[in-house]
Backbone as a printed PyTorch tensor [residue, N CA C, xyz], in Angstrom:
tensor([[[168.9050,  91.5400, 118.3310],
         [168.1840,  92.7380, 118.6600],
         [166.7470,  92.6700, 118.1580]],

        [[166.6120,  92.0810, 116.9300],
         [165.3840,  92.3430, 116.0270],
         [164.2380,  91.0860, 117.4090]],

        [[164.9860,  90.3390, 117.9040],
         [164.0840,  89.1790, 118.3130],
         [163.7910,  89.7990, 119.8150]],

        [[164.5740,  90.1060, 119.9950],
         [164.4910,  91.1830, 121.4240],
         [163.4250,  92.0070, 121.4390]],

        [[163.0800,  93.0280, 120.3330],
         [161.7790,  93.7370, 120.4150],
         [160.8590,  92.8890, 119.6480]],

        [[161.1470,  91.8980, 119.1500],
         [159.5500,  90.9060, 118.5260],
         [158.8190,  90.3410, 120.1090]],

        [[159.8250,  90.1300, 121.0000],
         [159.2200,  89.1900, 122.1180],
         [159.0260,  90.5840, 123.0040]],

        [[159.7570,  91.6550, 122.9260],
         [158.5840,  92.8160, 123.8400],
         [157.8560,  92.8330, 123.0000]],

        [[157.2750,  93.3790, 121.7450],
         [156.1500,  93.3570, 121.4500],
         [154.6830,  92.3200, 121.3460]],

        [[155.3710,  90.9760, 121.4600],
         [154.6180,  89.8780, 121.8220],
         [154.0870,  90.1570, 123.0850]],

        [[155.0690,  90.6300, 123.8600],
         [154.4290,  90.8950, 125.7570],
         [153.5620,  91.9850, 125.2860]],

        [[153.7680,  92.7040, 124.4440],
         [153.0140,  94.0520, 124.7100],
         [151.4420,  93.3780, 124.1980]],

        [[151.3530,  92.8580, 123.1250],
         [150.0150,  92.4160, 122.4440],
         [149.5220,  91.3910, 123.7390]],

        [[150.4660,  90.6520, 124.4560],
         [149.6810,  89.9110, 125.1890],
         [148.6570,  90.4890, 126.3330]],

        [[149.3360,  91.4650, 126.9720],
         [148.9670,  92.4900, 128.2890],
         [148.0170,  93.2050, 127.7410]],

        [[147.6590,  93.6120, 126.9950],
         [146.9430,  94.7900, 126.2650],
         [145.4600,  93.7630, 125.9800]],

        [[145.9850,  92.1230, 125.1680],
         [144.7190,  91.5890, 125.2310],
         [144.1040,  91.2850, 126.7020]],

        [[145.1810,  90.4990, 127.6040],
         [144.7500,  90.3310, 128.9230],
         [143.7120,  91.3550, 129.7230]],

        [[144.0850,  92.8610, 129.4940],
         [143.5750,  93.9050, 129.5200],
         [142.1270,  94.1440, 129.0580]],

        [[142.1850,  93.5900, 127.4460],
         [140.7960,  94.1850, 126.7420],
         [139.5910,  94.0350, 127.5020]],

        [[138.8750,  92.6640, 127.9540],
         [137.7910,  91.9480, 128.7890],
         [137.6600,  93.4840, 129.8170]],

        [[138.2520,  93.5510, 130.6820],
         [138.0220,  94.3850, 131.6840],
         [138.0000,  95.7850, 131.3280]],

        [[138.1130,  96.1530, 130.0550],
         [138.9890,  97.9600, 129.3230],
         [137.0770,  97.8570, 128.4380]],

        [[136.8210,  96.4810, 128.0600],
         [135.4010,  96.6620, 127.0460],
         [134.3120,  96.6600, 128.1440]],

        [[134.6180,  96.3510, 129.2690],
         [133.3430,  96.5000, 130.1020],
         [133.0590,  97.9200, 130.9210]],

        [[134.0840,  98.6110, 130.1430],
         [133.7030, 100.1250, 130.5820],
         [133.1870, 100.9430, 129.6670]],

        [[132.9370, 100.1850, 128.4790],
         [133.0460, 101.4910, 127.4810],
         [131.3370, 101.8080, 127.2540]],

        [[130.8180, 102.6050, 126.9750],
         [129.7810, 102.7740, 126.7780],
         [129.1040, 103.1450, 125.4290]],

        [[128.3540, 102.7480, 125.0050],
         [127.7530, 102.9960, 123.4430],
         [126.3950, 103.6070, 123.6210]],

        [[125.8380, 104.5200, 124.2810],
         [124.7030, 104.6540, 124.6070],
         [124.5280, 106.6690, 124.4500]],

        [[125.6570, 106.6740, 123.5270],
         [125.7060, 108.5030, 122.9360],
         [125.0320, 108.3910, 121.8650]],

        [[123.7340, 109.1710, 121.8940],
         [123.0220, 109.2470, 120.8100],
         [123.9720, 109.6060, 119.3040]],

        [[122.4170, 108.5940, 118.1110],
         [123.1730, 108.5160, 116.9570],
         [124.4660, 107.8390, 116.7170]],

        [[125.1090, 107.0120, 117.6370],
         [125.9820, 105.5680, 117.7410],
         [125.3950, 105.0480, 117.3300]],

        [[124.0270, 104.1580, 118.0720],
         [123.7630, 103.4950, 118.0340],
         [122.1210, 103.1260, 117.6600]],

        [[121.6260, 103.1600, 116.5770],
         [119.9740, 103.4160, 116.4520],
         [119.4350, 101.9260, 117.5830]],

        [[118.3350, 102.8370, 117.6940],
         [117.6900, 102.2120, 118.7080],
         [116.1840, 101.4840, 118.0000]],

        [[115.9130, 100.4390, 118.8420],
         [115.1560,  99.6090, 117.9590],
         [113.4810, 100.2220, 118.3670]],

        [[113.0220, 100.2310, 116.9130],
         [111.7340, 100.6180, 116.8460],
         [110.6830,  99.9950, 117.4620]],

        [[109.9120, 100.6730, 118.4170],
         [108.5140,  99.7440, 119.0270],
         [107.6680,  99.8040, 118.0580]],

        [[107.1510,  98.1080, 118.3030],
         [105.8340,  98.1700, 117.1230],
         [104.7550,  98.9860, 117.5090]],

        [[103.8060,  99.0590, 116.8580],
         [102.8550, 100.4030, 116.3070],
         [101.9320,  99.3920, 117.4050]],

        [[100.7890, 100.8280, 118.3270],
         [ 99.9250,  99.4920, 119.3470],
         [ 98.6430,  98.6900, 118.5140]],

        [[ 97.8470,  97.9280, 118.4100],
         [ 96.9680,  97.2650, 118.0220],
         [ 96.2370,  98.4170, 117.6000]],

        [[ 95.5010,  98.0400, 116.2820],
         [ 94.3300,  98.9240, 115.8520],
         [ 92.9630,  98.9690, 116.7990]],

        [[ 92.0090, 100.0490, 117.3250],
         [ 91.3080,  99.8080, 117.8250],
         [ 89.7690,  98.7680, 117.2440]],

        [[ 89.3080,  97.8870, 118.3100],
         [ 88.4200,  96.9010, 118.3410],
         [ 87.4190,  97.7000, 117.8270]],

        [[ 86.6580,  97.2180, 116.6700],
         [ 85.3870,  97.6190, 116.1700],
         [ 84.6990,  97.7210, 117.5530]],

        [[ 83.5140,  99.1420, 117.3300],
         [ 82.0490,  98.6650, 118.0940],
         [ 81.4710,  98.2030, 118.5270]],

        [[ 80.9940,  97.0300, 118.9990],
         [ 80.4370,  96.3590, 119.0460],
         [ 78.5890,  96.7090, 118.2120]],

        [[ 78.3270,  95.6440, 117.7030],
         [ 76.9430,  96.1340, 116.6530],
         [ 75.7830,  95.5290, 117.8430]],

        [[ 75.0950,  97.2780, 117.4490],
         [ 74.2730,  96.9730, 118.4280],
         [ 72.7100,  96.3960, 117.4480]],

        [[ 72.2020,  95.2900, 118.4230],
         [ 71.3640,  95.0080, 117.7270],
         [ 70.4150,  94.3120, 118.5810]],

        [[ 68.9380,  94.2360, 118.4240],
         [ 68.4730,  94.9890, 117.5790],
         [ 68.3710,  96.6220, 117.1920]],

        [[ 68.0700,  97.1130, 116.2210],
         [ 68.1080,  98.6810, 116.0370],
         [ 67.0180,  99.0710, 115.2650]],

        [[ 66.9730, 100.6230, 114.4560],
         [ 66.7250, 101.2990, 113.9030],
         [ 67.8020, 102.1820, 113.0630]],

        [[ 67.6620, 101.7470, 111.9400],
         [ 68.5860, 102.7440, 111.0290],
         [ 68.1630, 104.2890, 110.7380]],

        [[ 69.0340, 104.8280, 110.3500],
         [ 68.4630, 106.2480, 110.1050],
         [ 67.7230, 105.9400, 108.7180]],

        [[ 66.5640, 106.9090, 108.7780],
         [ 65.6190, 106.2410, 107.5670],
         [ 64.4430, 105.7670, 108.1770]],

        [[ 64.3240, 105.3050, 109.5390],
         [ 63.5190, 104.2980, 109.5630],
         [ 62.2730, 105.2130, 110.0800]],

        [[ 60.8160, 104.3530, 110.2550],
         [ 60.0500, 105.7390, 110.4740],
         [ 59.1350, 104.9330, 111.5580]],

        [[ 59.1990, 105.4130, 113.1350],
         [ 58.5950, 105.2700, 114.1720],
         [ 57.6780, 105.7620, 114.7350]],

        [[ 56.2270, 105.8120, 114.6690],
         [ 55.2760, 106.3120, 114.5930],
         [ 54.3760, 105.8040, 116.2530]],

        [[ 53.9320, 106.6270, 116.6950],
         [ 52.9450, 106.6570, 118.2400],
         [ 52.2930, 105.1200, 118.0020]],

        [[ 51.4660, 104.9150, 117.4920],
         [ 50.3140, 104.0120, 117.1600],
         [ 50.1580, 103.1790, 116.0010]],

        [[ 49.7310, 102.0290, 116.1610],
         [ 49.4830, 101.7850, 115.1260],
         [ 48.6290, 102.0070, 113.5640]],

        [[ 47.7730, 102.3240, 114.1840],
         [ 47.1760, 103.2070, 113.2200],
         [ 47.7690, 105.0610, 112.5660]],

        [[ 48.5450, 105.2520, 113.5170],
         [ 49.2730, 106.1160, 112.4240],
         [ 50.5570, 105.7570, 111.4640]],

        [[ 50.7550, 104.8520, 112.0870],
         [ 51.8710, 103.8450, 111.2100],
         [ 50.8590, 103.4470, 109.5730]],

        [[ 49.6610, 102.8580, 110.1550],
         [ 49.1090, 102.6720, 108.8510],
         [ 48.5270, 104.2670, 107.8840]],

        [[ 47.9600, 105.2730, 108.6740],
         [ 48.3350, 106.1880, 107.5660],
         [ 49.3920, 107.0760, 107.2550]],

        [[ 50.6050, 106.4610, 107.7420],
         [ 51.4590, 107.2610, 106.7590],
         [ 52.2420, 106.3070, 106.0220]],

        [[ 51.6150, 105.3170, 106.1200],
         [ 51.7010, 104.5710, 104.9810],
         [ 50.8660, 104.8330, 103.7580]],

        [[ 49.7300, 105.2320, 104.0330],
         [ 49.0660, 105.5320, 103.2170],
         [ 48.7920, 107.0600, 102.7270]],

        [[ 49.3920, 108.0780, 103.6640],
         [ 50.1750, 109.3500, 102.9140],
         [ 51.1210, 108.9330, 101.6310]],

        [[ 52.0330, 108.2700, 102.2420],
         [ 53.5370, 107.7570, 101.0750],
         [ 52.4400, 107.6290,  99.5920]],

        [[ 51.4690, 106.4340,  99.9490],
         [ 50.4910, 106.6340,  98.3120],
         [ 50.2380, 107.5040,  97.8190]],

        [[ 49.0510, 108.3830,  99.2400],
         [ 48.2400, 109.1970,  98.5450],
         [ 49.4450, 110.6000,  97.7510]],

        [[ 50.7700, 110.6070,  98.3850],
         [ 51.6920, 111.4930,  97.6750],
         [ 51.9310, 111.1350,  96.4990]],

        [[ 52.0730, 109.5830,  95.9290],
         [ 52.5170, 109.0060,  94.9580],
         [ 51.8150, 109.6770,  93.6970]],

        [[ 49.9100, 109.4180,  94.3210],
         [ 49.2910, 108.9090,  93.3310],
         [ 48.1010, 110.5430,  93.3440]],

        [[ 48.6160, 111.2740,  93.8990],
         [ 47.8250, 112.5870,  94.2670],
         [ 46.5290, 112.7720,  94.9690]],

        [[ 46.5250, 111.8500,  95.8880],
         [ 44.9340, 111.4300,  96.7790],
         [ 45.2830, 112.9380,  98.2490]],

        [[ 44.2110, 112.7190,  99.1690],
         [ 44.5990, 114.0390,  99.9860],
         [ 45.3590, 112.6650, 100.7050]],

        [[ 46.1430, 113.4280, 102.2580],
         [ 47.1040, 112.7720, 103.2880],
         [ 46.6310, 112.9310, 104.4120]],

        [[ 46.1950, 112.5040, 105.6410],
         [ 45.9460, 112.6720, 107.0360],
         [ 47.3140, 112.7860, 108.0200]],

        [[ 46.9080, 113.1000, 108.7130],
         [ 48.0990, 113.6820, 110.0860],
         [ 48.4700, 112.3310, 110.4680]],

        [[ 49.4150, 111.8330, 110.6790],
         [ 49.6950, 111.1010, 111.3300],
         [ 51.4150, 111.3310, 112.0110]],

        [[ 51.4010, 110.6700, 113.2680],
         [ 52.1590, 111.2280, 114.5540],
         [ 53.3160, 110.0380, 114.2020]],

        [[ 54.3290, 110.3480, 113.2190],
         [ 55.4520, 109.9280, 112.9600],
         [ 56.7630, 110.5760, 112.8280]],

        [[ 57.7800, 110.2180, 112.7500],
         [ 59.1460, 110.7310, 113.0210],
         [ 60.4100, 109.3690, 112.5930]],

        [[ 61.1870, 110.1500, 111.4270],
         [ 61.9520, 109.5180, 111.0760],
         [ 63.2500, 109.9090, 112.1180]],

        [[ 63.9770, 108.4500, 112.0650],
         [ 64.6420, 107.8700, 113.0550],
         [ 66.6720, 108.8160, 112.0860]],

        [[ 66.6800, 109.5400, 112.7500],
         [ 68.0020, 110.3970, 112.5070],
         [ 69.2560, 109.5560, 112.7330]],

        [[ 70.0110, 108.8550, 113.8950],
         [ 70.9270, 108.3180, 113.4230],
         [ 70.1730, 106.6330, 114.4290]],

        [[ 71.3540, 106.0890, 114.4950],
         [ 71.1010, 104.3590, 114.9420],
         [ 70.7960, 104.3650, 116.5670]],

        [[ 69.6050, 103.9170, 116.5650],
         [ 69.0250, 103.6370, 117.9130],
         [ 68.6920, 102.0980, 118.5160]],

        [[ 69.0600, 102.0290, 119.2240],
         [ 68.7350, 100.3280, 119.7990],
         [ 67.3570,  99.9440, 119.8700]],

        [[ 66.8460,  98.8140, 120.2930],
         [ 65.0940,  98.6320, 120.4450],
         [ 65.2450,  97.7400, 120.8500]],

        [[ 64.0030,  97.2350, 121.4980],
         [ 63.4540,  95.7920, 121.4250],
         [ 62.3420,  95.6180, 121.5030]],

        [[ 62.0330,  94.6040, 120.7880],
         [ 61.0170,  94.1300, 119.7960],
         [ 60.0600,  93.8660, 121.1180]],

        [[ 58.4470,  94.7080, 120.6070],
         [ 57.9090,  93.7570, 121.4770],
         [ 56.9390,  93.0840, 120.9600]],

        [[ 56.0220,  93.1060, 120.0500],
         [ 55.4410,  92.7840, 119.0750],
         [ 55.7870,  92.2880, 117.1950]],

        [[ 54.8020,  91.8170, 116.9200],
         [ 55.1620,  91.6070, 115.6380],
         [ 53.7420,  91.3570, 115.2690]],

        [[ 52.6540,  92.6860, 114.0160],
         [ 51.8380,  91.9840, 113.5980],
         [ 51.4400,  92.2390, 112.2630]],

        [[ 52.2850,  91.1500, 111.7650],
         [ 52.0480,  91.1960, 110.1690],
         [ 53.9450,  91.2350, 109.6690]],

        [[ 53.6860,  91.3680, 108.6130],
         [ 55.4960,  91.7000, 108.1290],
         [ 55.7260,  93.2710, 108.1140]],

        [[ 54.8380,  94.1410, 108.2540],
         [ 54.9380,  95.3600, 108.0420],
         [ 54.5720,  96.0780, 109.3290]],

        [[ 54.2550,  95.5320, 110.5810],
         [ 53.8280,  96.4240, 111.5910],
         [ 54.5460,  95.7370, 112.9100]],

        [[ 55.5720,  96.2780, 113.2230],
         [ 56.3230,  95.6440, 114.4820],
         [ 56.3450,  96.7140, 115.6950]],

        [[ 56.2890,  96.3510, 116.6030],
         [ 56.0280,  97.3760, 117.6910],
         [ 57.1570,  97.2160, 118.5840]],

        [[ 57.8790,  98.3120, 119.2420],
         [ 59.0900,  98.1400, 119.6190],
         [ 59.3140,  99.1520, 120.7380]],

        [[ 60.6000,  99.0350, 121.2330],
         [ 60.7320, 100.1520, 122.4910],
         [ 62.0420, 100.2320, 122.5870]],

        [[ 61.9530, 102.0080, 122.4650],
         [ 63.8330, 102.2720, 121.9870],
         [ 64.4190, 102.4240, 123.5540]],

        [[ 65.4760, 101.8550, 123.2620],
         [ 66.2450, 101.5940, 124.3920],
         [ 67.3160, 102.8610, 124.9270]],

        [[ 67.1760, 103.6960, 124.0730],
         [ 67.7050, 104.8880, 124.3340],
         [ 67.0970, 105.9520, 124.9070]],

        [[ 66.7240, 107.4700, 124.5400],
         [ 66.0730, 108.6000, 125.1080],
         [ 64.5140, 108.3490, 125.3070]],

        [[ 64.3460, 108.5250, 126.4740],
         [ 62.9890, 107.8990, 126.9240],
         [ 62.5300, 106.9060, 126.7070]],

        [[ 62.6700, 105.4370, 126.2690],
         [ 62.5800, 104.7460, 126.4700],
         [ 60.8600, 104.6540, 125.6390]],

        [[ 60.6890, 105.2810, 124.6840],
         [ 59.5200, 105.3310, 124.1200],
         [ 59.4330, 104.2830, 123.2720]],

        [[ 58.0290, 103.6000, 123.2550],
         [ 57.3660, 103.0830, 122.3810],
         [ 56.4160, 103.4910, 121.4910]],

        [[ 56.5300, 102.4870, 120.1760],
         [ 56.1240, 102.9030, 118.7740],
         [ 56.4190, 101.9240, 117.8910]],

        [[ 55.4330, 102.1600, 116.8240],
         [ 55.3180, 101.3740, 115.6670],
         [ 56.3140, 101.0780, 114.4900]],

        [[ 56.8480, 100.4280, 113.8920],
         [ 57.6020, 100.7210, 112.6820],
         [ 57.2060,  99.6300, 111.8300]],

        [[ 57.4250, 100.2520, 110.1540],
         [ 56.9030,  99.1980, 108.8940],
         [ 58.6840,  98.3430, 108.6090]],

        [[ 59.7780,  98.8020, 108.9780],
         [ 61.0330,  98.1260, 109.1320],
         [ 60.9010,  96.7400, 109.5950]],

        [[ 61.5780,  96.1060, 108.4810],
         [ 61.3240,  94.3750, 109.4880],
         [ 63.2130,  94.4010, 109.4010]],

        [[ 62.6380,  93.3910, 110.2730],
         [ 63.7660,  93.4160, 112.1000],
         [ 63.5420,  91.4640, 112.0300]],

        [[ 64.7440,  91.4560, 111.7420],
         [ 64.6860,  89.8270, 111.5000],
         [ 65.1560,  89.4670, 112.9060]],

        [[ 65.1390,  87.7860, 113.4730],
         [ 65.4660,  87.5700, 114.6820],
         [ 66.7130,  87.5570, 115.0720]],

        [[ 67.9480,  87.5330, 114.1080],
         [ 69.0620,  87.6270, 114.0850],
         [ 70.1400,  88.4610, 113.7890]],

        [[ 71.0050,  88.7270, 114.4260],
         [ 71.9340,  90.3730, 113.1230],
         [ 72.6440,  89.9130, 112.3410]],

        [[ 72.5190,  90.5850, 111.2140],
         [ 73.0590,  90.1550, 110.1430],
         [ 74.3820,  89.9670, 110.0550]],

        [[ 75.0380,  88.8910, 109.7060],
         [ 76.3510,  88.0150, 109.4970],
         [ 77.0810,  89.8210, 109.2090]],

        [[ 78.2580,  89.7650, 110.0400],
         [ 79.3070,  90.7710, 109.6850],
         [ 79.9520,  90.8150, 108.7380]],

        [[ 80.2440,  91.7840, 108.0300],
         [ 81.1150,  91.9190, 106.6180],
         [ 82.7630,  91.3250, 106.6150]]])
């Protein structure tokens, strides 16, 4: 008797495996919180700026003419040193503006033309080397 239900139960384990293949290709695992789902990586950090160059930093001081370039250069003294100051038709440069160089005379008097709002030309005592400076 005992061998009688060992060999049905042998049939039974056999049918049931025969079974599994076709019983696991129904089942579905796709009920949330089963199964965590794999994290997408984070997208690329955005690409620096590109540096524009040549420029004008804020600071820098762009003046009509050359000769008013030279007296407010020579305001900056006469403030230093308590002499009087003449008018001269200058304007410091608020944030970063593009240029290009069109002159160069002396190390202190370069003449340039901003490539941005109106397209104006003017003087600056800023030296403006021929190259941009190596990136950090």
């Amino acid at each position: 008797m005992r061998i009688l239900s060992l060999r049905r139960f042998g049939l039974l384990c056999a049918a049931l495996l025969a079974a599994a293949p076709m019983a696991s290709a129904q089942v579905i695992l796709d009920a949330p919180g089963i199964l965590a789902k794999p994290k997408q990586a984070p997208p690329p950090p955005p690409r620096a700026a590109p540096l524009l160059w040549p420029r004008l930093d804020p600071g820098a001081v762009l003046c009509r003419s050359e000769d008013d370039l030279d007296r407010h250069a020579a305001n900056m003294t006469a403030r230093v040193n308590g002499g009087d100051t003449q008018a001269a038709n200058c304007r410091v440069i608020a944030q970063p503006v593009g240029i290009q160089i069109l002159s160069r005379e002396g190390p202190g008097h370069t003449k340039v033309k901003l490539t941005a709002p109106g397209n104006e030309i003017g003087w600056t005592d800023v030296w403006l080397p021929e190259k941009a400076p190596a990136a950090r």
